[in-house]
C-alpha positions as protocol buffer text, in pm:
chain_id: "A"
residue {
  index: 1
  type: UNK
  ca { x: -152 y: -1570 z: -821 }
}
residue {
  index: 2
  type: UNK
  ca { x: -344 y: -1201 z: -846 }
}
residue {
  index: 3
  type: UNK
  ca { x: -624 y: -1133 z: -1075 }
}
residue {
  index: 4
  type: UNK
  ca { x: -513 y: -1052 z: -1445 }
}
residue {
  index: 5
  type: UNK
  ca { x: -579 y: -707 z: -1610 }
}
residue {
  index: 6
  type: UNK
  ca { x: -773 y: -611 z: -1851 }
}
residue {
  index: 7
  type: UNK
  ca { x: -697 y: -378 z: -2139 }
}
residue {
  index: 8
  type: UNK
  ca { x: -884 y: -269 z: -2462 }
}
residue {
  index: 9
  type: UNK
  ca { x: -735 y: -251 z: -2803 }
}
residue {
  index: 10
  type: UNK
  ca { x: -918 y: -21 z: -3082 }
}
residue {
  index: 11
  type: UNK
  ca { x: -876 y: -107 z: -3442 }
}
residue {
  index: 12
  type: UNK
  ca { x: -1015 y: 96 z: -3659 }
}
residue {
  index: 13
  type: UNK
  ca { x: -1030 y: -211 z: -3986 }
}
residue {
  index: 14
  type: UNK
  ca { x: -1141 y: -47 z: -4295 }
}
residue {
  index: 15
  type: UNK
  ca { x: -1300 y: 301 z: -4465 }
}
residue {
  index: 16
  type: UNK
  ca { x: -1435 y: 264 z: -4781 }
}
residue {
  index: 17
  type: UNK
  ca { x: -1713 y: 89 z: -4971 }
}
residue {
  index: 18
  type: UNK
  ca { x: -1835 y: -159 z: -4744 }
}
residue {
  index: 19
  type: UNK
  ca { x: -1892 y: -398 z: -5041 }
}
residue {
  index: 20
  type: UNK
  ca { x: -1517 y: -467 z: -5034 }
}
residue {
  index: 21
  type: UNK
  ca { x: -1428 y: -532 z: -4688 }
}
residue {
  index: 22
  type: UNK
  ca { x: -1284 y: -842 z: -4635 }
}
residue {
  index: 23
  type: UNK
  ca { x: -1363 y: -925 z: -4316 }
}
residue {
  index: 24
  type: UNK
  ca { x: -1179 y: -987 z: -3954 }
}
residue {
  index: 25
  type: UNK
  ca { x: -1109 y: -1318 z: -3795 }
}
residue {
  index: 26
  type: UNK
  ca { x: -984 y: -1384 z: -3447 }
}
residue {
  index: 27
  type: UNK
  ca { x: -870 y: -1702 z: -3575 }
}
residue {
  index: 28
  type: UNK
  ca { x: -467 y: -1577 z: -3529 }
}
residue {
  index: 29
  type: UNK
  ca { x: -542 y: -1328 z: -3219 }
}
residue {
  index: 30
  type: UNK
  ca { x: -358 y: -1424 z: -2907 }
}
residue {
  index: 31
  type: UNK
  ca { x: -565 y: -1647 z: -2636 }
}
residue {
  index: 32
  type: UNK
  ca { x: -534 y: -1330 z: -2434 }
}
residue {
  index: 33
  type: UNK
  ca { x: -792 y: -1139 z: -2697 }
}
residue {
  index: 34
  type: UNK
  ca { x: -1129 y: -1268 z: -2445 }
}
residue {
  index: 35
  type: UNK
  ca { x: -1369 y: -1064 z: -2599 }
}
residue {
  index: 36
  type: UNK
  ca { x: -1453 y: -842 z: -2912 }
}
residue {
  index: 37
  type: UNK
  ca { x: -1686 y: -546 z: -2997 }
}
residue {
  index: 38
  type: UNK
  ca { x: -1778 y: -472 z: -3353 }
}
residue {
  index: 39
  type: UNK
  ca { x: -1834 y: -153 z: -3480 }
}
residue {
  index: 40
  type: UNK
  ca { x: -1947 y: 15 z: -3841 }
}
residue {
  index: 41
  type: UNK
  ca { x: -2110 y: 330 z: -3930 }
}
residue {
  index: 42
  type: UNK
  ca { x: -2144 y: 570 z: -4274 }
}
residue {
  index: 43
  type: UNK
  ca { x: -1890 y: 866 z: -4294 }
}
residue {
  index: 44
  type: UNK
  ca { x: -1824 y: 1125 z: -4577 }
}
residue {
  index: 45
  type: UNK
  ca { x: -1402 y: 1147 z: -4440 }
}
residue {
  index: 46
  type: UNK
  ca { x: -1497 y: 1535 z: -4298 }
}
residue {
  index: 47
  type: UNK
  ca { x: -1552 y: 1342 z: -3937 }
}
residue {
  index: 48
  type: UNK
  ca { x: -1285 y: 1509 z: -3682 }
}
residue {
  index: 49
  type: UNK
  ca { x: -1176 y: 1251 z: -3432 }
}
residue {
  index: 50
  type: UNK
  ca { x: -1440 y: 1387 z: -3175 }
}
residue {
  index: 51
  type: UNK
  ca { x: -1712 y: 1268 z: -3411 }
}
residue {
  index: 52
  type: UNK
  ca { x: -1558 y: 940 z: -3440 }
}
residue {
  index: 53
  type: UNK
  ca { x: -1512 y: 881 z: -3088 }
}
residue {
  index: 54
  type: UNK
  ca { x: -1923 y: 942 z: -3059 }
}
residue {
  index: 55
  type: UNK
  ca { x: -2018 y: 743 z: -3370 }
}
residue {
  index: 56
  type: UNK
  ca { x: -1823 y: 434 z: -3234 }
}
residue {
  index: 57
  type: UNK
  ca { x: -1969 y: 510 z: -2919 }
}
residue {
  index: 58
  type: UNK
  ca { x: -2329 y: 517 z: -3052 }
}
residue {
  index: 59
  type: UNK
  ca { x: -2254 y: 238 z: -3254 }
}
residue {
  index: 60
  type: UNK
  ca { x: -2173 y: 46 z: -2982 }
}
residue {
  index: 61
  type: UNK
  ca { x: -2464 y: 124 z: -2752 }
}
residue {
  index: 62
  type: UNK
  ca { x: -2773 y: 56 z: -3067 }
}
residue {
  index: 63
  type: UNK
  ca { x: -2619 y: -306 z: -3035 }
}
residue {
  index: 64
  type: UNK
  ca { x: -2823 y: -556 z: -2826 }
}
residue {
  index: 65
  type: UNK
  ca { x: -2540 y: -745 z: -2721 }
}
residue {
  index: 66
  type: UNK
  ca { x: -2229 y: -554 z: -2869 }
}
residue {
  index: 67
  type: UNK
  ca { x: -1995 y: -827 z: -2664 }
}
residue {
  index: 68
  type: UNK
  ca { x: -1895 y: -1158 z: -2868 }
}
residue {
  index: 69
  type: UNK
  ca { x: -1698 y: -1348 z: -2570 }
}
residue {
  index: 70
  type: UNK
  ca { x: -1390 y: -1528 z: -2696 }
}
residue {
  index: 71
  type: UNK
  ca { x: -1160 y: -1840 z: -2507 }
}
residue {
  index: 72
  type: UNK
  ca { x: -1216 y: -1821 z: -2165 }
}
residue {
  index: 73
  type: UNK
  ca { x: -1443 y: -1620 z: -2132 }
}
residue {
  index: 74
  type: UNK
  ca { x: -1727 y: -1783 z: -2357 }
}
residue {
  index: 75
  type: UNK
  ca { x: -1813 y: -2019 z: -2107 }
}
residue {
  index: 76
  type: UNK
  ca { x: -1755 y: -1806 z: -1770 }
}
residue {
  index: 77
  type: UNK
  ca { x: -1988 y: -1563 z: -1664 }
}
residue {
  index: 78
  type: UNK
  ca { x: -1816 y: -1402 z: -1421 }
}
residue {
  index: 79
  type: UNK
  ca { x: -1577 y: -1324 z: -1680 }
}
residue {
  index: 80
  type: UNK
  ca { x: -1825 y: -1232 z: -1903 }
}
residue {
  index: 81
  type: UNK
  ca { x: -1983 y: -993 z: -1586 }
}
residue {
  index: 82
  type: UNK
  ca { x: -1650 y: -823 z: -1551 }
}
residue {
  index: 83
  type: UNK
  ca { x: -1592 y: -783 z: -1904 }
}
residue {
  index: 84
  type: UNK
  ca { x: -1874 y: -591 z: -1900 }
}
residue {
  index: 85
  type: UNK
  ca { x: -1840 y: -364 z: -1630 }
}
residue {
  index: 86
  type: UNK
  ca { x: -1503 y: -324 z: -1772 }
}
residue {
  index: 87
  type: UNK
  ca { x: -1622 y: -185 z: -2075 }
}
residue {
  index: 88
  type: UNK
  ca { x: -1758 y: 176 z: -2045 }
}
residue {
  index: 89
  type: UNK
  ca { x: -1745 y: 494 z: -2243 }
}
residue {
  index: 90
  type: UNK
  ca { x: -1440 y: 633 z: -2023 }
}
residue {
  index: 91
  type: UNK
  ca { x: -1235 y: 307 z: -2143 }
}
residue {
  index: 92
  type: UNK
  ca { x: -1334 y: 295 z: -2504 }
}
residue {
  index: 93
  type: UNK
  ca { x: -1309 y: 702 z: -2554 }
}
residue {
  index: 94
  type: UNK
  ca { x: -930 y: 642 z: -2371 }
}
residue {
  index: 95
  type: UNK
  ca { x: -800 y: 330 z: -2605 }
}
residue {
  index: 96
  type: UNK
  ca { x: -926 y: 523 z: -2908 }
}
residue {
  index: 97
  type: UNK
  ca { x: -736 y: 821 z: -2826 }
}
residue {
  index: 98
  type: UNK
  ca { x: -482 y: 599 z: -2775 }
}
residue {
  index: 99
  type: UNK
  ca { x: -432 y: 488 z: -3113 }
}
residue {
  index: 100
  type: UNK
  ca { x: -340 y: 808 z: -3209 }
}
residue {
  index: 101
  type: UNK
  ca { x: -4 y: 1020 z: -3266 }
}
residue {
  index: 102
  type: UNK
  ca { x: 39 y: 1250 z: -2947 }
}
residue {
  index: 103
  type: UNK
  ca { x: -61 y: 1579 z: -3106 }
}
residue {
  index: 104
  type: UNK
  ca { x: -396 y: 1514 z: -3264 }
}
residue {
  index: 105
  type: UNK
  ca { x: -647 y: 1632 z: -3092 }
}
residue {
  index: 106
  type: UNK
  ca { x: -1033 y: 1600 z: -3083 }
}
residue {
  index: 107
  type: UNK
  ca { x: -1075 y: 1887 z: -3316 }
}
residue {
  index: 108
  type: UNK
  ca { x: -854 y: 1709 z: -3592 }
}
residue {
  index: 109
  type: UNK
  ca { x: -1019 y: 1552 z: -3895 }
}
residue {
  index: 110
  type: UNK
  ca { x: -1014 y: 1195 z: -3827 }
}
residue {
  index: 111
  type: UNK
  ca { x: -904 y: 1127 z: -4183 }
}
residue {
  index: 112
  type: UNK
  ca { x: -627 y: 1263 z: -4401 }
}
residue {
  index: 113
  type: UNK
  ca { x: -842 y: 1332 z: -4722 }
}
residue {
  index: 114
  type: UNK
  ca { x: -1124 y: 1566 z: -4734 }
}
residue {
  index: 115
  type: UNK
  ca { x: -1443 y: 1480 z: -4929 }
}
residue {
  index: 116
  type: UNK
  ca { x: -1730 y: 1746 z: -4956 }
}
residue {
  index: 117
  type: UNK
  ca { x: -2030 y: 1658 z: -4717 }
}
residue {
  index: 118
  type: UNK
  ca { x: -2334 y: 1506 z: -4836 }
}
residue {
  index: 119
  type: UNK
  ca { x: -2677 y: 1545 z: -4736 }
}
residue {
  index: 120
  type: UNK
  ca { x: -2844 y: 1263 z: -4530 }
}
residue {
  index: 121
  type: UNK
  ca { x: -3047 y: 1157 z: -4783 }
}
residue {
  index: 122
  type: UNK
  ca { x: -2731 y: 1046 z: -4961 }
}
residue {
  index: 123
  type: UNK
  ca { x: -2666 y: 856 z: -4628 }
}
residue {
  index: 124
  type: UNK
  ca { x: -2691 y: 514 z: -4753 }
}
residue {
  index: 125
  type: UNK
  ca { x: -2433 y: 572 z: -5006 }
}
residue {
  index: 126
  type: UNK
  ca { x: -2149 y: 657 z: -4822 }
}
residue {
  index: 127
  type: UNK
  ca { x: -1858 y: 452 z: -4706 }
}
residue {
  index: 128
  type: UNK
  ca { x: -1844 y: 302 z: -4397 }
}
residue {
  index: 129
  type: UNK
  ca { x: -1610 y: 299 z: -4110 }
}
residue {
  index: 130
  type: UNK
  ca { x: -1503 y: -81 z: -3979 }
}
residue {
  index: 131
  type: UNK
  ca { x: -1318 y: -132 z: -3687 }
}
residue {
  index: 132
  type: UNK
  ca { x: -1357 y: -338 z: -3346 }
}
residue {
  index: 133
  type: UNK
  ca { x: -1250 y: -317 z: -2951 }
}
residue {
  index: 134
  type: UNK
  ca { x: -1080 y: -625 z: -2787 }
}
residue {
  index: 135
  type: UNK
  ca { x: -1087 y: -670 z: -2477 }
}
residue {
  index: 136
  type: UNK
  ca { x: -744 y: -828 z: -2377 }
}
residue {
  index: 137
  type: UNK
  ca { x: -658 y: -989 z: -2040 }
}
residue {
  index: 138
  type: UNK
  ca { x: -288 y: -985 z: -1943 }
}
């Protein structure tokens, strides 16, 4: 039997006040959902999908340990070691772009509405962006 593939899925969760989220659960995700990467960040809805692709990066990289291992791969680090090495900038900039209709491109606003930009000070007021990477093994 050959060595399964892996594959990353982005989902971008929620926008809005972060007060309201709901949450996610991987308590109905398929057994083939191994690992998942959280990600949340401020925006003002003027991001173009460029800037989103670099915020989730960012956000992923000020984590300590961004990975939570799920199923099989909680208990088996060499799972765990090729999860890892599985899971680099190229990968998560190519599932996000991905998730998108075929004729957006990076220069696009992200979002449909358009808000006016606020200063940083204001930064702790914004919405946030919620969304996560699994890491699926087929």
């Amino acid at each position: 039997m050959g060595e399964r593939k892996l594959s990353l899925e982005v989902v971008f969760d929620y926008a809005g006040d972060p007060q309201f989220y709901e949450g996610h659960g991987h308590v109905f995700e398929s057994k083939n959902v191994i690992a998942c990467i959280r990600f949340g960040f401020p925006i003002d809805y003027s991001e173009t999908v460029e800037e989103i692709i670099e915020r989730v990066l960012d956000d992923v990289h000020s984590t300590i340990e961004p990975i939570e291992f799920l199923g099989e791969a909680e208990e088996n680090p060499e799972l765990q070691k090729e999860i890892r090495k599985f899971v680099t900038d190229e990968n998560i900039r190519q599932a996000i772009i991905e998730t998108l209709p075929k004729d957006v491109k990076l220069s696009d606003k992200f979002f449909e509405v358009g808000v006016e930009k606020v200063s940083e000070e204001e930064i702790f007021e914004l919405p946030m962006l919620i969304g996560y990477i699994h890491v699926w093994r087929e």
